[in-house]
Amino acid sequence: MQAADTISPKPADDGKTALSRAGVLPAQALRALIKQGEIASDVEDITEAQIQPASLDLRLGKTAYRIRASFLPGGKSTVREKLDKFAFHEIDLTQGAVLETGCVYLVPLQEKLDLRATIAAFANPKSSTGRLDVFTRLIGDRQVSFDALEEGYSGPLYAEICPRSFSIKVRTGSRLNQIRFRRRGSQPSQADERPGRVGDRALKELHTDLGLVEGEAAIREGLNLSINLAPASGAKLIGYRARRYAGVVDMDRIGEYEVGQFWEAVEPDADRRLVLDPHEFYILASKESVAVPPGYVAEMAPFDPLIGEYRVHYAGFFDPGFGYSEGGSPGAKAVLEVRSLDIPFILDDGQIVGRLVYDRLTEQPDTLYGQGIGSNYQGQGLKLSKHFK
């Protein structure tokens, strides 16, 4: 391993301050947890390339298991105990392998955790994973929910993977999901509380001070986002719909594929309206350009049946610095992965489709999204995943 890849924080950036406060942990605190063995790997050392401003990319291990159906281990079982019952066969990932659409796979990850009692973890697919309609969730031993690990979790990590629109090729070391860590304060938190969560009143103040969107912000249980079904000047499309039976996407190949092979353009309607066909997958964009200030992170709230029978935004944390320009206007759209669940559903231009919730970091990260770290979606408009030309 090259020296530049190893985790070696500077003395002034040892993460101790960030580890002493409540909220989401920034990059320097993640490095400290790695140094102390609370985040570790028995396979390969964790590299600097995995560390994002407020999250850690997780790597697939050497073997994938085709399983009968998705499952949770529950409070008394390990994932391995359930896997021994439900696995059909093993797939070697060391030379790369194709995971087929409609099938469910479980992959042991290279990383493992041994967290202190004040730190919990939560996960999300990476943005590029979600934009390919690859359903990915984190599972841990004796956990009762997906993508969430209780405070003090100690044990292995697994990724459940189900490609929906396109079959994908992955290999040992491929990074499909990412994990964040949250520290509570000195007093134990209630089950429904999330240390560092920014309430509506504070969010309005933050918008007044720094500008989360251009113009007036619609804030109710988070920053409300609306759908953009009006094309930009000179544009001929408002989104993309995934083609069926299009082929295989290699998750580690960047800028490799022709858009038209995998996607069909969604053109604007004269009434600025779009009918979502059941179970079809769309890539659309928010009407608002949004920003995440340096001391904060954000994520889309889960599916809300009160706004319609569809799901928006399957993946992607919003890192500190996303769309943010000090003294400037918010500069990045929220690209939305959209699927109508069981029935056709009509969207109108400007309709509220989701909520962006913000959390405080325990300390401003030493690196921001887009600042020389190869961020693929800074300043984005309507944009497919990084795999397409």
Tab-separated table of C-alpha atoms in Angstrom:
chain	number	residue	atom	x	y	z
A	1	MET	CA	0.000	0.000	0.000
A	2	GLN	CA	1.311	3.452	-0.845
A	3	ALA	CA	2.045	5.742	2.085
A	4	ALA	CA	-0.357	8.355	0.713
A	5	ASP	CA	-3.203	5.881	1.190
A	6	THR	CA	-2.722	5.306	4.889
A	7	ILE	CA	-4.684	7.009	7.673
A	8	SER	CA	-2.395	9.431	9.490
A	9	PRO	CA	-4.115	12.551	10.858
A	10	LYS	CA	-2.000	15.573	11.702
A	11	PRO	CA	-1.426	16.236	15.430
A	12	ALA	CA	-3.666	19.322	15.307
A	13	ASP	CA	-6.346	17.272	13.575
A	14	ASP	CA	-6.565	14.199	15.801
A	15	GLY	CA	-10.372	14.219	16.025
A	16	LYS	CA	-10.462	14.423	19.848
A	17	THR	CA	-12.590	17.566	19.888
A	18	ALA	CA	-15.050	16.124	17.369
A	19	LEU	CA	-15.348	12.947	19.443
A	20	SER	CA	-16.320	14.868	22.581
A	21	ARG	CA	-19.528	16.492	21.278
A	22	ALA	CA	-22.987	15.356	20.211
A	23	GLY	CA	-23.843	15.105	16.531
A	24	VAL	CA	-22.569	13.509	13.332
A	25	LEU	CA	-18.837	12.823	13.217
A	26	PRO	CA	-16.674	14.525	10.554
A	27	ALA	CA	-13.733	13.039	8.664
A	28	GLN	CA	-11.098	13.785	11.311
A	29	ALA	CA	-13.140	11.919	13.933
A	30	LEU	CA	-13.459	8.937	11.586
A	31	ARG	CA	-9.684	8.843	11.258
A	32	ALA	CA	-9.424	8.824	15.034
A	33	LEU	CA	-11.867	5.902	15.285
A	34	ILE	CA	-9.812	4.020	12.708
A	35	LYS	CA	-6.596	4.703	14.635
A	36	GLN	CA	-8.218	3.434	17.831
A	37	GLY	CA	-9.555	0.274	16.180
A	38	GLU	CA	-13.240	1.131	16.533
A	39	ILE	CA	-13.445	0.973	12.741
A	40	ALA	CA	-11.232	-1.780	11.386
A	41	SER	CA	-10.691	-4.422	8.717
A	42	ASP	CA	-9.151	-7.895	8.811
A	43	VAL	CA	-8.768	-7.950	5.028
A	44	GLU	CA	-7.106	-4.728	3.868
A	45	ASP	CA	-6.208	-1.523	5.661
A	46	ILE	CA	-8.803	1.223	5.436
A	47	THR	CA	-7.551	3.875	3.019
A	48	GLU	CA	-7.832	7.633	2.863
A	49	ALA	CA	-9.828	7.292	-0.371
A	50	GLN	CA	-12.704	5.736	1.600
A	51	ILE	CA	-13.060	8.736	3.921
A	52	GLN	CA	-15.566	11.337	2.793
A	53	PRO	CA	-16.171	14.657	4.626
A	54	ALA	CA	-18.636	12.994	7.033
A	55	SER	CA	-18.902	9.336	6.053
A	56	LEU	CA	-16.891	6.234	5.239
A	57	ASP	CA	-17.234	4.176	2.064
A	58	LEU	CA	-17.628	0.446	2.743
A	59	ARG	CA	-15.974	-2.233	0.594
A	60	LEU	CA	-17.367	-5.554	-0.580
A	61	GLY	CA	-15.561	-8.657	0.629
A	62	LYS	CA	-14.519	-11.732	-1.335
A	63	THR	CA	-17.818	-13.604	-1.462
A	64	ALA	CA	-21.436	-12.837	-2.332
A	65	TYR	CA	-24.302	-15.114	-1.277
A	66	ARG	CA	-27.443	-15.482	-3.364
A	67	ILE	CA	-30.252	-15.619	-0.815
A	68	ARG	CA	-33.896	-16.602	-0.977
A	69	ALA	CA	-35.242	-13.307	0.339
A	70	SER	CA	-34.303	-10.242	2.326
A	71	PHE	CA	-34.178	-10.692	6.089
A	72	LEU	CA	-33.226	-9.065	9.375
A	73	PRO	CA	-31.379	-11.037	12.047
A	74	GLY	CA	-33.510	-9.725	14.915
A	75	GLY	CA	-32.319	-9.098	18.439
A	76	LYS	CA	-31.086	-12.640	19.171
A	77	SER	CA	-29.394	-13.840	15.960
A	78	THR	CA	-26.278	-13.076	13.995
A	79	VAL	CA	-26.437	-12.472	10.268
A	80	ARG	CA	-24.265	-15.545	9.689
A	81	GLU	CA	-26.749	-17.779	11.521
A	82	LYS	CA	-29.562	-16.583	9.262
A	83	LEU	CA	-27.349	-16.728	6.189
A	84	ASP	CA	-26.628	-20.415	6.745
A	85	LYS	CA	-30.376	-21.053	6.456
A	86	PHE	CA	-31.263	-18.798	3.533
A	87	ALA	CA	-28.239	-18.841	1.200
A	88	PHE	CA	-28.604	-20.654	-2.144
A	89	HIS	CA	-24.992	-20.532	-3.288
A	90	GLU	CA	-21.710	-18.641	-3.000
A	91	ILE	CA	-20.286	-16.338	-5.671
A	92	ASP	CA	-16.574	-15.545	-5.858
A	93	LEU	CA	-16.047	-11.776	-6.201
A	94	THR	CA	-12.259	-11.752	-6.353
A	95	GLN	CA	-12.269	-11.760	-10.174
A	96	GLY	CA	-15.553	-9.884	-10.520
A	97	ALA	CA	-19.061	-11.289	-10.886
A	98	VAL	CA	-22.444	-10.212	-12.233
A	99	LEU	CA	-25.354	-9.702	-9.823
A	100	GLU	CA	-28.614	-10.166	-11.709
A	101	THR	CA	-31.688	-7.963	-11.570
A	102	GLY	CA	-34.482	-9.160	-9.326
A	103	CYS	CA	-32.171	-11.338	-7.215
A	104	VAL	CA	-31.174	-10.683	-3.609
A	105	TYR	CA	-27.568	-11.030	-2.493
A	106	LEU	CA	-25.775	-10.685	0.811
A	107	VAL	CA	-22.106	-9.705	0.888
A	108	PRO	CA	-19.878	-9.623	3.991
A	109	LEU	CA	-18.048	-6.290	3.989
A	110	GLN	CA	-14.359	-5.792	4.663
A	111	GLU	CA	-15.014	-3.339	7.504
A	112	LYS	CA	-16.074	-4.222	11.047
A	113	LEU	CA	-16.935	-2.077	14.077
A	114	ASP	CA	-16.193	-2.043	17.790
A	115	LEU	CA	-17.842	1.216	18.812
A	116	ARG	CA	-17.823	2.898	22.212
A	117	ALA	CA	-21.128	3.125	24.049
A	118	THR	CA	-21.864	6.712	22.985
A	119	ILE	CA	-21.597	6.189	19.202
A	120	ALA	CA	-24.197	4.732	16.844
A	121	ALA	CA	-23.980	4.293	13.078
A	122	PHE	CA	-26.344	4.614	10.132
A	123	ALA	CA	-25.843	3.860	6.465
A	124	ASN	CA	-27.064	4.732	2.994
A	125	PRO	CA	-26.276	3.625	-0.560
A	126	LYS	CA	-23.763	5.841	-2.325
A	127	SER	CA	-25.286	8.334	-4.741
A	128	SER	CA	-24.007	6.451	-7.788
A	129	THR	CA	-25.514	3.219	-6.449
A	130	GLY	CA	-28.939	4.772	-6.003
A	131	ARG	CA	-28.890	6.410	-9.428
A	132	LEU	CA	-28.446	2.949	-10.959
A	133	ASP	CA	-31.505	1.658	-9.078
A	134	VAL	CA	-29.430	-0.762	-7.033
A	135	PHE	CA	-31.232	-1.360	-3.748
A	136	THR	CA	-28.534	-1.665	-1.078
A	137	ARG	CA	-28.898	-1.849	2.703
A	138	LEU	CA	-26.546	-2.395	5.632
A	139	ILE	CA	-27.171	-5.244	8.093
A	140	GLY	CA	-25.501	-5.954	11.438
A	141	ASP	CA	-25.687	-8.772	13.961
A	142	ARG	CA	-28.678	-8.701	16.327
A	143	GLN	CA	-30.033	-5.524	14.750
A	144	VAL	CA	-33.758	-4.985	14.294
A	145	SER	CA	-33.628	-2.480	11.417
A	146	PHE	CA	-31.753	-1.926	8.188
A	147	ASP	CA	-29.107	0.774	7.762
A	148	ALA	CA	-28.896	1.448	11.509
A	149	LEU	CA	-26.537	0.102	14.173
A	150	GLU	CA	-27.186	0.692	17.852
A	151	GLU	CA	-24.814	2.575	20.133
A	152	GLY	CA	-21.793	0.481	21.060
A	153	TYR	CA	-22.245	-1.975	18.163
A	154	SER	CA	-19.444	-4.502	17.903
A	155	GLY	CA	-19.351	-6.980	15.054
A	156	PRO	CA	-19.199	-7.561	11.299
A	157	LEU	CA	-21.053	-5.642	8.600
A	158	TYR	CA	-23.001	-6.968	5.613
A	159	ALA	CA	-24.515	-5.394	2.514
A	160	GLU	CA	-27.812	-6.623	1.104
A	161	ILE	CA	-27.843	-5.923	-2.635
A	162	CYS	CA	-30.744	-6.170	-5.070
A	163	PRO	CA	-30.254	-4.693	-8.577
A	164	ARG	CA	-33.617	-3.433	-9.828
A	165	SER	CA	-33.230	-1.990	-13.346
A	166	PHE	CA	-29.785	-3.122	-14.513
A	167	SER	CA	-27.636	-6.113	-13.687
A	168	ILE	CA	-24.327	-4.984	-12.232
A	169	LYS	CA	-20.774	-6.279	-12.117
A	170	VAL	CA	-18.945	-5.929	-8.801
A	171	ARG	CA	-15.737	-7.257	-7.295
A	172	THR	CA	-13.891	-7.405	-4.015
A	173	GLY	CA	-13.333	-3.797	-2.940
A	174	SER	CA	-16.276	-2.295	-4.849
A	175	ARG	CA	-17.936	0.446	-2.797
A	176	LEU	CA	-21.731	0.505	-2.967
A	177	ASN	CA	-22.755	1.984	0.379
A	178	GLN	CA	-21.426	4.330	3.036
A	179	ILE	CA	-21.737	4.759	6.763
A	180	ARG	CA	-22.043	7.756	9.105
A	181	PHE	CA	-21.494	7.870	12.838
A	182	ARG	CA	-23.463	9.819	15.405
A	183	ARG	CA	-22.377	10.592	18.947
A	184	ARG	CA	-24.844	11.357	21.715
A	185	GLY	CA	-24.085	13.751	24.540
A	186	SER	CA	-23.335	12.854	28.139
A	187	GLN	CA	-26.984	11.953	28.793
A	188	PRO	CA	-28.476	8.880	27.049
A	189	SER	CA	-30.817	9.919	24.238
A	190	GLN	CA	-34.411	8.813	23.913
A	191	ALA	CA	-35.126	6.211	21.256
A	192	ASP	CA	-36.797	8.728	18.950
A	193	GLU	CA	-34.164	11.444	19.323
A	194	ARG	CA	-31.225	12.000	17.008
A	195	PRO	CA	-28.420	14.063	18.564
A	196	GLY	CA	-27.549	16.962	16.303
A	197	ARG	CA	-30.818	17.009	14.344
A	198	VAL	CA	-31.706	20.564	13.266
A	199	GLY	CA	-35.318	21.471	14.083
A	200	ASP	CA	-37.493	23.667	11.898
A	201	ARG	CA	-36.902	26.861	13.864
A	202	ALA	CA	-33.129	26.447	13.748
A	203	LEU	CA	-33.359	25.462	10.076
A	204	LYS	CA	-35.171	28.706	9.262
A	205	GLU	CA	-32.456	30.646	11.071
A	206	LEU	CA	-29.790	28.746	9.178
A	207	HIS	CA	-31.490	29.585	5.892
A	208	THR	CA	-31.686	33.270	6.861
A	209	ASP	CA	-27.994	33.333	7.767
A	210	LEU	CA	-26.469	31.185	5.019
A	211	GLY	CA	-29.117	30.430	2.382
A	212	LEU	CA	-30.096	26.772	1.979
A	213	VAL	CA	-32.008	27.442	-1.255
A	214	GLU	CA	-32.450	30.437	-3.502
A	215	GLY	CA	-35.330	32.653	-2.381
A	216	GLU	CA	-37.870	31.566	0.198
A	217	ALA	CA	-37.452	28.157	1.813
A	218	ALA	CA	-40.419	25.853	2.451
A	219	ILE	CA	-39.631	24.331	5.846
A	220	ARG	CA	-41.851	21.776	7.554
A	221	GLU	CA	-40.191	18.851	9.298
A	222	GLY	CA	-37.143	19.646	7.191
A	223	LEU	CA	-36.435	21.546	3.988
A	224	ASN	CA	-39.193	20.712	1.506
A	225	LEU	CA	-38.124	20.068	-2.077
A	226	SER	CA	-40.304	20.242	-5.179
A	227	ILE	CA	-40.018	18.502	-8.537
A	228	ASN	CA	-38.822	20.285	-11.661
A	229	LEU	CA	-40.852	19.309	-14.737
A	230	ALA	CA	-40.118	22.484	-16.694
A	231	PRO	CA	-37.037	22.180	-18.939
A	232	ALA	CA	-34.231	24.683	-18.700
A	233	SER	CA	-33.862	27.142	-21.540
A	234	GLY	CA	-32.917	25.218	-24.675
A	235	ALA	CA	-33.230	21.812	-22.993
A	236	LYS	CA	-35.337	19.009	-24.439
A	237	LEU	CA	-35.699	16.735	-21.460
A	238	ILE	CA	-36.739	16.829	-17.817
A	239	GLY	CA	-35.473	13.431	-16.753
A	240	TYR	CA	-34.625	9.847	-17.639
A	241	ARG	CA	-36.463	6.536	-17.411
A	242	ALA	CA	-34.525	3.295	-17.087
A	243	ARG	CA	-34.723	0.907	-20.038
A	244	ARG	CA	-35.487	-2.712	-19.333
A	245	TYR	CA	-33.015	-5.469	-20.319
A	246	ALA	CA	-30.372	-2.888	-21.173
A	247	GLY	CA	-27.266	-4.815	-20.165
A	248	VAL	CA	-24.703	-4.943	-17.371
A	249	VAL	CA	-23.108	-1.942	-15.660
A	250	ASP	CA	-19.683	-2.416	-14.109
A	251	MET	CA	-19.807	-0.460	-10.863
A	252	ASP	CA	-16.111	0.405	-11.020
A	253	ARG	CA	-16.037	1.802	-14.567
A	254	ILE	CA	-16.423	5.579	-14.780
A	255	GLY	CA	-17.686	7.387	-17.892
A	256	GLU	CA	-17.901	4.086	-19.724
A	257	TYR	CA	-21.459	3.716	-21.013
A	258	GLU	CA	-23.654	5.384	-23.604
A	259	VAL	CA	-26.691	7.019	-22.050
A	260	GLY	CA	-29.107	5.869	-24.746
A	261	GLN	CA	-28.342	2.194	-24.185
A	262	PHE	CA	-29.636	2.311	-20.620
A	263	TRP	CA	-31.937	5.327	-20.435
A	264	GLU	CA	-34.720	6.915	-22.446
A	265	ALA	CA	-35.264	10.640	-22.235
A	266	VAL	CA	-38.359	11.969	-20.486
A	267	GLU	CA	-39.531	14.978	-22.469
A	268	PRO	CA	-41.574	17.854	-21.043
A	269	ASP	CA	-45.343	17.795	-21.185
A	270	ALA	CA	-47.220	20.882	-22.356
A	271	ASP	CA	-48.981	20.971	-18.983
A	272	ARG	CA	-45.696	20.433	-17.083
A	273	ARG	CA	-46.983	17.151	-15.776
A	274	LEU	CA	-45.575	13.619	-15.608
A	275	VAL	CA	-47.418	10.343	-15.110
A	276	LEU	CA	-45.254	7.871	-13.218
A	277	ASP	CA	-45.806	4.359	-14.527
A	278	PRO	CA	-45.960	1.707	-11.788
A	279	HIS	CA	-42.590	0.135	-10.944
A	280	GLU	CA	-40.697	2.179	-13.534
A	281	PHE	CA	-37.558	3.976	-12.363
A	282	TYR	CA	-36.975	7.672	-13.099
A	283	ILE	CA	-34.151	10.136	-12.592
A	284	LEU	CA	-35.548	13.641	-12.032
A	285	ALA	CA	-34.292	16.814	-10.359
A	286	SER	CA	-35.491	19.249	-7.741
A	287	LYS	CA	-36.673	22.687	-8.753
A	288	GLU	CA	-34.542	24.160	-5.974
A	289	SER	CA	-30.780	24.434	-5.938
A	290	VAL	CA	-29.712	23.487	-2.439
A	291	ALA	CA	-26.707	23.969	-0.197
A	292	VAL	CA	-25.299	22.166	2.831
A	293	PRO	CA	-23.147	24.556	4.924
A	294	PRO	CA	-19.746	23.312	6.145
A	295	GLY	CA	-20.850	22.515	9.721
A	296	TYR	CA	-23.819	20.382	8.666
A	297	VAL	CA	-24.857	17.272	6.783
A	298	ALA	CA	-28.208	16.376	5.217
A	299	GLU	CA	-30.169	13.437	3.894
A	300	MET	CA	-33.543	12.863	2.300
A	301	ALA	CA	-36.257	11.760	4.712
A	302	PRO	CA	-37.636	8.235	4.142
A	303	PHE	CA	-40.683	7.487	2.030
A	304	ASP	CA	-43.710	9.472	3.199
A	305	PRO	CA	-47.093	7.976	2.199
A	306	LEU	CA	-48.790	11.269	3.045
A	307	ILE	CA	-47.450	12.876	-0.151
A	308	GLY	CA	-48.270	10.042	-2.544
A	309	GLU	CA	-47.730	6.383	-3.402
A	310	TYR	CA	-44.227	6.785	-4.731
A	311	ARG	CA	-40.740	6.770	-3.328
A	312	VAL	CA	-38.178	9.518	-3.889
A	313	HIS	CA	-34.434	9.385	-3.390
A	314	TYR	CA	-33.205	5.902	-2.629
A	315	ALA	CA	-29.627	6.864	-1.899
A	316	GLY	CA	-27.020	9.342	-0.998
A	317	PHE	CA	-25.973	11.414	1.937
A	318	PHE	CA	-25.536	15.131	1.307
A	319	ASP	CA	-22.047	15.993	2.517
A	320	PRO	CA	-20.935	19.249	4.147
A	321	GLY	CA	-20.164	21.743	1.408
A	322	PHE	CA	-22.539	20.198	-1.154
A	323	GLY	CA	-23.775	23.043	-3.357
A	324	TYR	CA	-22.322	25.567	-0.934
A	325	SER	CA	-20.421	28.695	-1.932
A	326	GLU	CA	-19.527	31.189	0.775
A	327	GLY	CA	-21.322	34.419	-0.057
A	328	GLY	CA	-22.842	32.886	-3.200
A	329	SER	CA	-26.111	31.249	-4.202
A	330	PRO	CA	-26.828	27.549	-3.619
A	331	GLY	CA	-25.412	25.750	-6.611
A	332	ALA	CA	-26.573	22.132	-6.892
A	333	LYS	CA	-29.866	20.427	-7.624
A	334	ALA	CA	-31.004	17.429	-5.620
A	335	VAL	CA	-31.158	14.621	-8.154
A	336	LEU	CA	-34.077	12.368	-7.247
A	337	GLU	CA	-34.529	8.659	-7.850
A	338	VAL	CA	-38.288	8.177	-8.224
A	339	ARG	CA	-40.458	5.072	-8.419
A	340	SER	CA	-44.253	4.789	-8.296
A	341	LEU	CA	-45.004	1.840	-6.054
A	342	ASP	CA	-48.242	0.153	-7.150
A	343	ILE	CA	-50.408	2.563	-9.130
A	344	PRO	CA	-49.817	5.296	-11.724
A	345	PHE	CA	-49.227	8.635	-10.069
A	346	ILE	CA	-49.334	12.148	-11.549
A	347	LEU	CA	-46.677	14.691	-10.633
A	348	ASP	CA	-47.108	18.382	-11.414
A	349	ASP	CA	-44.276	20.852	-11.811
A	350	GLY	CA	-43.436	22.387	-8.439
A	351	GLN	CA	-45.149	19.657	-6.410
A	352	ILE	CA	-43.489	18.885	-3.064
A	353	VAL	CA	-41.884	15.447	-3.345
A	354	GLY	CA	-39.518	15.134	-0.405
A	355	ARG	CA	-37.872	16.591	2.690
A	356	LEU	CA	-34.205	17.239	3.236
A	357	VAL	CA	-33.314	16.923	6.924
A	358	TYR	CA	-30.181	18.518	8.354
A	359	ASP	CA	-27.886	17.433	11.182
A	360	ARG	CA	-25.087	19.278	12.939
A	361	LEU	CA	-21.583	17.953	12.777
A	362	THR	CA	-19.655	17.753	16.023
A	363	GLU	CA	-16.995	19.873	14.308
A	364	GLN	CA	-16.461	21.324	10.839
A	365	PRO	CA	-14.680	18.712	8.698
A	366	ASP	CA	-11.135	19.243	7.501
A	367	THR	CA	-12.311	18.575	3.923
A	368	LEU	CA	-15.505	19.734	2.241
A	369	TYR	CA	-17.453	18.179	-0.605
A	370	GLY	CA	-16.085	19.284	-3.948
A	371	GLN	CA	-12.840	20.770	-2.658
A	372	GLY	CA	-10.266	18.738	-4.533
A	373	ILE	CA	-11.533	15.314	-3.416
A	374	GLY	CA	-13.010	14.164	-6.734
A	375	SER	CA	-16.662	14.807	-5.860
A	376	ASN	CA	-18.737	13.751	-8.851
A	377	TYR	CA	-21.911	15.741	-8.261
A	378	GLN	CA	-20.871	19.182	-7.052
A	379	GLY	CA	-22.697	21.900	-8.995
A	380	GLN	CA	-24.905	19.286	-10.633
A	381	GLY	CA	-28.106	19.800	-12.507
A	382	LEU	CA	-30.040	16.813	-13.856
A	383	LYS	CA	-27.270	14.206	-13.859
A	384	LEU	CA	-27.016	10.447	-14.190
A	385	SER	CA	-24.523	8.382	-12.237
A	386	LYS	CA	-20.816	8.741	-12.943
A	387	HIS	CA	-20.790	5.536	-15.005
A	388	PHE	CA	-22.270	7.227	-18.103
A	389	LYS	CA	-20.573	9.362	-20.727
